[in-house]
């Protein structure tokens, strides 16, 4: 079994970090995993995305044309990736940053106002974790607790103070189901 | 096993540190810079030498000097920077010094771009500098392999008094994967007896690449060639996948190799009996195994992120016994497994002419698909 | 329409394309570009100019200037400019280079061009780091300054001392005009523009090599707001890199020169 997830948004929305948390969780669960960012000049203030591939066997390509899941944190990401998702796949959309609904009907769509939710918890920057929580709740990739464990185990000492908030964000995101 | 999620560039840097690296000399260039940045903190922390050189020219000649002392040294760069280092690599090879160089290849020629590419295969495997010399070229496809091959590179460099290049590409440098780092090796204290070290009572040592007397240069070259024969006999490395019953064979290295693995699996699901050969040592190239496989399979597909450079080595090995197809992307474009799958399906649908050069067929298709650019 | 009262006080110089730049917000590369475009327009040189872009953040400078441009390998702009100038002696030829490009990898080329008295003008952007590759140490990085490759701060014992490029080049007989200016406030920007004008005039008059070093900001890699970056420049860079004229050949006539209108 192999799952590919693209996480995409503006630079500064924490898409690369969210991908790393997912990758750590997969690693701790004994899975094979790759994390690869898009890198380059477009990163400066532009969009930032990464692809995470999780698998039970040696991973071939670290990038895919048709990912099983996409987290779109902003409108350009929704526009870019909606059509690419594999049929039956899952699209998680940050409602706070888009002005339209996805059009595809052959995929599962989770809409949630990640920025608002994160703000309620105390920091808008946790929107990435809200999105990630929603993904795991709607797709059988890893056990839900895996992300929480990964956050606890792999967050640098000086950032440990944010772990609780991020866990809350994951849980709040996990309350949303595909419509 | 203590796995860490670690980025390719950083993994290579730490692996070198653990291999007992005494000095590092480099110059910033994307997509290799994290390697230099990591060592800018790590080496001083361990009281080892780190110098950001004024240029790649400076860096490779600092490495040249460091290698003359017989202690472990390395540099790293990306394509345009490695081009500048070619003069030094030729001198180092002629002086028969152990040096490790990491090339995180990016799209070219020229300034090109910073996207992943394999366009420096020829430069790496043919010896991009002047004169007749060889360097060992190792091409990892994963972060773990990058770590393991970096460790190996130092041993091979010393064993054969040779330049060993770890040839990566931008995507492997930027990618994170779980990997295990090797234990720390102590810094070697015994210094090889060819090194300059300024110890009285041992007799004078001169390290030079000048042989003003042509017969002397010829003798040097015979020695270099003889050593290369040993390398060819002992240091061929590759990994095979699904070879046992393979009727078709894909050949790809590094990132193109692992992308091909996904395609090969997908093709197997469709019932196509296809295998993958992923050369790990590009120089020496696995001619023998490829030649044997050419007997077994009906046709081959070479996949590269360049214009068909390893293709020529595959053609040498296959010696026109079987048809070969080529699929390449250039300029920093990375193929998707789906694209490679299509090529495998076309290969299996056969038949393929052996008349035309595989590159010509491919280029004609590329022109149709992407325009001539003219 | 109030056509009697309306006066144009500010507009895009003719030497500029109508394009947003890729530079980070508040980066002084944009200011330097504008000064060059204004000067060349005022001198009537737009149609006779060939620019040489560096490898660095200004690698895409050719997108913004509305005249001919070439792009050099990292550090080699003065050599390329030499080739162009020797082939087209009547053209106005300038290079635009960062401190990594000019004072590190390209130090050989710039010294050689200056010592030959090459009739080119060099606009040298000193922002104390390698902007494009993400803020590594440059030859101009100040003692103690933290960069991504001097994470503990530049330690002069191990990493050497900053290079005062203008002073260094001023010692060469082929250099006719070598000065340093700054881009951190309007007064200094006006002074910078005058110097750029003089540098190009020196080239036109065939007096020798000319260079204007411009103290510049890199808010992104310094991790500062543009406003704070300008303050930092004034407080830290200006004391180390004094603004001034380091070589002004005696044959330079300041007031007279006219362009070829
Ligand atoms: C031969 C070579 N080495 C290294 C690089 C990578 N590189 C690109 S830009 C740059 C530094 C640019 O810094 P600077 O000249 O200070 O200009 P800035 O970006 O700060 O304006 C480097 C090292 C390259 N392109 N070519
Ligand atoms: S990185 Fe620095 S020098 Fe480059 S455009 Fe941004 S602010 Fe300017």
PDB file of N, CA and C in Angstrom, chain A residues 86-127:
ATOM      1  N   UNK A  86      -5.814  11.592  -7.718  1.00  0.00           N
ATOM      2  CA  UNK A  86      -6.271  10.316  -8.250  1.00  0.00           C
ATOM      3  C   UNK A  86      -7.747  10.127  -7.923  1.00  0.00           C
ATOM      4  N   UNK A  87      -8.530   9.548  -8.843  1.00  0.00           N
ATOM      5  CA  UNK A  87      -9.938   9.288  -8.574  1.00  0.00           C
ATOM      6  C   UNK A  87     -10.083   8.506  -7.262  1.00  0.00           C
ATOM      7  N   UNK A  88     -11.061   8.893  -6.463  1.00  0.00           N
ATOM      8  CA  UNK A  88     -11.243   8.228  -5.175  1.00  0.00           C
ATOM      9  C   UNK A  88     -10.368   8.823  -4.081  1.00  0.00           C
ATOM     10  N   UNK A  89      -9.514   9.755  -4.463  1.00  0.00           N
ATOM     11  CA  UNK A  89      -8.596  10.372  -3.502  1.00  0.00           C
ATOM     12  C   UNK A  89      -9.293  11.404  -2.632  1.00  0.00           C
ATOM     13  N   UNK A  90      -8.500  12.121  -1.880  1.00  0.00           N
ATOM     14  CA  UNK A  90      -9.067  13.013  -0.865  1.00  0.00           C
ATOM     15  C   UNK A  90      -8.467  14.412  -1.014  1.00  0.00           C
ATOM     16  N   UNK A  91      -9.329  15.421  -1.004  1.00  0.00           N
ATOM     17  CA  UNK A  91      -8.884  16.814  -1.110  1.00  0.00           C
ATOM     18  C   UNK A  91      -9.336  17.565   0.135  1.00  0.00           C
ATOM     19  N   UNK A  92      -8.369  18.091   0.879  1.00  0.00           N
ATOM     20  CA  UNK A  92      -8.703  18.876   2.063  1.00  0.00           C
ATOM     21  C   UNK A  92      -8.434  20.344   1.715  1.00  0.00           C
ATOM     22  N   UNK A  93      -9.475  21.170   1.848  1.00  0.00           N
ATOM     23  CA  UNK A  93      -9.362  22.561   1.415  1.00  0.00           C
ATOM     24  C   UNK A  93      -9.497  23.506   2.604  1.00  0.00           C
ATOM     25  N   UNK A  94      -8.598  24.459   2.665  1.00  0.00           N
ATOM     26  CA  UNK A  94      -8.675  25.499   3.694  1.00  0.00           C
ATOM     27  C   UNK A  94      -9.676  26.560   3.230  1.00  0.00           C
ATOM     28  N   UNK A  95     -10.895  26.453   3.732  1.00  0.00           N
ATOM     29  CA  UNK A  95     -11.980  27.345   3.322  1.00  0.00           C
ATOM     30  C   UNK A  95     -11.643  28.812   3.586  1.00  0.00           C
ATOM     31  N   UNK A  96     -10.779  29.052   4.573  1.00  0.00           N
ATOM     32  CA  UNK A  96     -10.462  30.442   4.928  1.00  0.00           C
ATOM     33  C   UNK A  96      -9.731  31.165   3.806  1.00  0.00           C
ATOM     34  N   UNK A  97      -9.127  30.425   2.913  1.00  0.00           N
ATOM     35  CA  UNK A  97      -8.258  31.068   1.929  1.00  0.00           C
ATOM     36  C   UNK A  97      -8.700  30.824   0.486  1.00  0.00           C
ATOM     37  N   UNK A  98      -9.901  30.326   0.278  1.00  0.00           N
ATOM     38  CA  UNK A  98     -10.377  30.108  -1.092  1.00  0.00           C
ATOM     39  C   UNK A  98     -11.751  30.742  -1.254  1.00  0.00           C
ATOM     40  N   UNK A  99     -12.130  30.986  -2.491  1.00  0.00           N
ATOM     41  CA  UNK A  99     -13.442  31.597  -2.723  1.00  0.00           C
ATOM     42  C   UNK A  99     -14.327  30.708  -3.590  1.00  0.00           C
ATOM     43  N   UNK A 100     -13.955  29.431  -3.676  1.00  0.00           N
ATOM     44  CA  UNK A 100     -14.800  28.553  -4.460  1.00  0.00           C
ATOM     45  C   UNK A 100     -14.771  27.151  -3.875  1.00  0.00           C
ATOM     46  N   UNK A 101     -15.743  26.348  -4.314  1.00  0.00           N
ATOM     47  CA  UNK A 101     -15.779  24.954  -3.891  1.00  0.00           C
ATOM     48  C   UNK A 101     -15.097  24.117  -4.972  1.00  0.00           C
ATOM     49  N   UNK A 102     -14.506  23.006  -4.594  1.00  0.00           N
ATOM     50  CA  UNK A 102     -13.945  22.124  -5.608  1.00  0.00           C
ATOM     51  C   UNK A 102     -15.042  21.611  -6.521  1.00  0.00           C
ATOM     52  N   UNK A 103     -14.678  21.286  -7.777  1.00  0.00           N
ATOM     53  CA  UNK A 103     -15.687  20.847  -8.736  1.00  0.00           C
ATOM     54  C   UNK A 103     -15.727  19.331  -8.907  1.00  0.00           C
ATOM     55  N   UNK A 104     -14.639  18.655  -8.604  1.00  0.00           N
ATOM     56  CA  UNK A 104     -14.582  17.219  -8.826  1.00  0.00           C
ATOM     57  C   UNK A 104     -15.616  16.502  -7.971  1.00  0.00           C
ATOM     58  N   UNK A 105     -16.221  15.458  -8.555  1.00  0.00           N
ATOM     59  CA  UNK A 105     -17.203  14.677  -7.796  1.00  0.00           C
ATOM     60  C   UNK A 105     -16.697  13.255  -7.549  1.00  0.00           C
ATOM     61  N   UNK A 106     -15.567  12.916  -8.181  1.00  0.00           N
ATOM     62  CA  UNK A 106     -15.061  11.544  -8.020  1.00  0.00           C
ATOM     63  C   UNK A 106     -13.992  11.445  -6.939  1.00  0.00           C
ATOM     64  N   UNK A 107     -13.903  12.482  -6.115  1.00  0.00           N
ATOM     65  CA  UNK A 107     -12.971  12.437  -4.986  1.00  0.00           C
ATOM     66  C   UNK A 107     -13.729  12.864  -3.736  1.00  0.00           C
ATOM     67  N   UNK A 108     -13.127  12.574  -2.593  1.00  0.00           N
ATOM     68  CA  UNK A 108     -13.745  13.038  -1.352  1.00  0.00           C
ATOM     69  C   UNK A 108     -13.184  14.408  -1.006  1.00  0.00           C
ATOM     70  N   UNK A 109     -14.072  15.315  -0.604  1.00  0.00           N
ATOM     71  CA  UNK A 109     -13.645  16.678  -0.325  1.00  0.00           C
ATOM     72  C   UNK A 109     -13.949  17.034   1.125  1.00  0.00           C
ATOM     73  N   UNK A 110     -12.937  17.541   1.814  1.00  0.00           N
ATOM     74  CA  UNK A 110     -13.139  18.041   3.174  1.00  0.00           C
ATOM     75  C   UNK A 110     -12.901  19.548   3.139  1.00  0.00           C
ATOM     76  N   UNK A 111     -13.932  20.319   3.502  1.00  0.00           N
ATOM     77  CA  UNK A 111     -13.768  21.779   3.550  1.00  0.00           C
ATOM     78  C   UNK A 111     -13.737  22.189   5.015  1.00  0.00           C
ATOM     79  N   UNK A 112     -12.770  22.982   5.388  1.00  0.00           N
ATOM     80  CA  UNK A 112     -12.780  23.462   6.769  1.00  0.00           C
ATOM     81  C   UNK A 112     -12.056  24.803   6.860  1.00  0.00           C
ATOM     82  N   UNK A 113     -12.567  25.694   7.700  1.00  0.00           N
ATOM     83  CA  UNK A 113     -11.936  27.026   7.839  1.00  0.00           C
ATOM     84  C   UNK A 113     -10.729  26.931   8.759  1.00  0.00           C
ATOM     85  N   UNK A 114      -9.639  26.459   8.242  1.00  0.00           N
ATOM     86  CA  UNK A 114      -8.485  26.132   9.089  1.00  0.00           C
ATOM     87  C   UNK A 114      -7.925  27.362   9.803  1.00  0.00           C
ATOM     88  N   UNK A 115      -7.895  28.500   9.107  1.00  0.00           N
ATOM     89  CA  UNK A 115      -7.353  29.696   9.766  1.00  0.00           C
ATOM     90  C   UNK A 115      -8.192  30.098  10.975  1.00  0.00           C
ATOM     91  N   UNK A 116      -9.524  30.098  10.785  1.00  0.00           N
ATOM     92  CA  UNK A 116     -10.401  30.492  11.904  1.00  0.00           C
ATOM     93  C   UNK A 116     -10.244  29.524  13.070  1.00  0.00           C
ATOM     94  N   UNK A 117     -10.220  28.240  12.723  1.00  0.00           N
ATOM     95  CA  UNK A 117     -10.093  27.242  13.787  1.00  0.00           C
ATOM     96  C   UNK A 117      -8.789  27.454  14.539  1.00  0.00           C
ATOM     97  N   UNK A 118      -7.728  27.674  13.788  1.00  0.00           N
ATOM     98  CA  UNK A 118      -6.421  27.848  14.418  1.00  0.00           C
ATOM     99  C   UNK A 118      -6.411  29.112  15.280  1.00  0.00           C
ATOM    100  N   UNK A 119      -7.083  30.143  14.790  1.00  0.00           N
ATOM    101  CA  UNK A 119      -7.125  31.382  15.559  1.00  0.00           C
ATOM    102  C   UNK A 119      -7.857  31.149  16.885  1.00  0.00           C
ATOM    103  N   UNK A 120      -8.945  30.380  16.807  1.00  0.00           N
ATOM    104  CA  UNK A 120      -9.674  30.066  18.045  1.00  0.00           C
ATOM    105  C   UNK A 120      -8.770  29.370  19.060  1.00  0.00           C
ATOM    106  N   UNK A 121      -7.921  28.509  18.542  1.00  0.00           N
ATOM    107  CA  UNK A 121      -7.040  27.768  19.451  1.00  0.00           C
ATOM    108  C   UNK A 121      -5.952  28.669  20.000  1.00  0.00           C
ATOM    109  N   UNK A 122      -5.661  29.733  19.248  1.00  0.00           N
ATOM    110  CA  UNK A 122      -4.695  30.675  19.809  1.00  0.00           C
ATOM    111  C   UNK A 122      -3.607  31.132  18.857  1.00  0.00           C
ATOM    112  N   UNK A 123      -3.505  30.494  17.687  1.00  0.00           N
ATOM    113  CA  UNK A 123      -2.455  30.948  16.768  1.00  0.00           C
ATOM    114  C   UNK A 123      -2.787  30.499  15.352  1.00  0.00           C
ATOM    115  N   UNK A 124      -2.934  31.480  14.478  1.00  0.00           N
ATOM    116  CA  UNK A 124      -3.330  31.179  13.108  1.00  0.00           C
ATOM    117  C   UNK A 124      -2.333  30.265  12.409  1.00  0.00           C
ATOM    118  N   UNK A 125      -1.101  30.268  12.904  1.00  0.00           N
ATOM    119  CA  UNK A 125      -0.079  29.469  12.229  1.00  0.00           C
ATOM    120  C   UNK A 125      -0.271  27.969  12.421  1.00  0.00           C
ATOM    121  N   UNK A 126      -1.200  27.601  13.291  1.00  0.00           N
ATOM    122  CA  UNK A 126      -1.484  26.175  13.477  1.00  0.00           C
ATOM    123  C   UNK A 126      -2.456  25.647  12.420  1.00  0.00           C
ATOM    124  N   UNK A 127      -2.818  26.497  11.449  1.00  0.00           N
ATOM    125  CA  UNK A 127      -3.765  26.059  10.416  1.00  0.00           C
ATOM    126  C   UNK A 127      -3.248  24.815   9.690  1.00  0.00           C
TER     127      UNK A 127
END
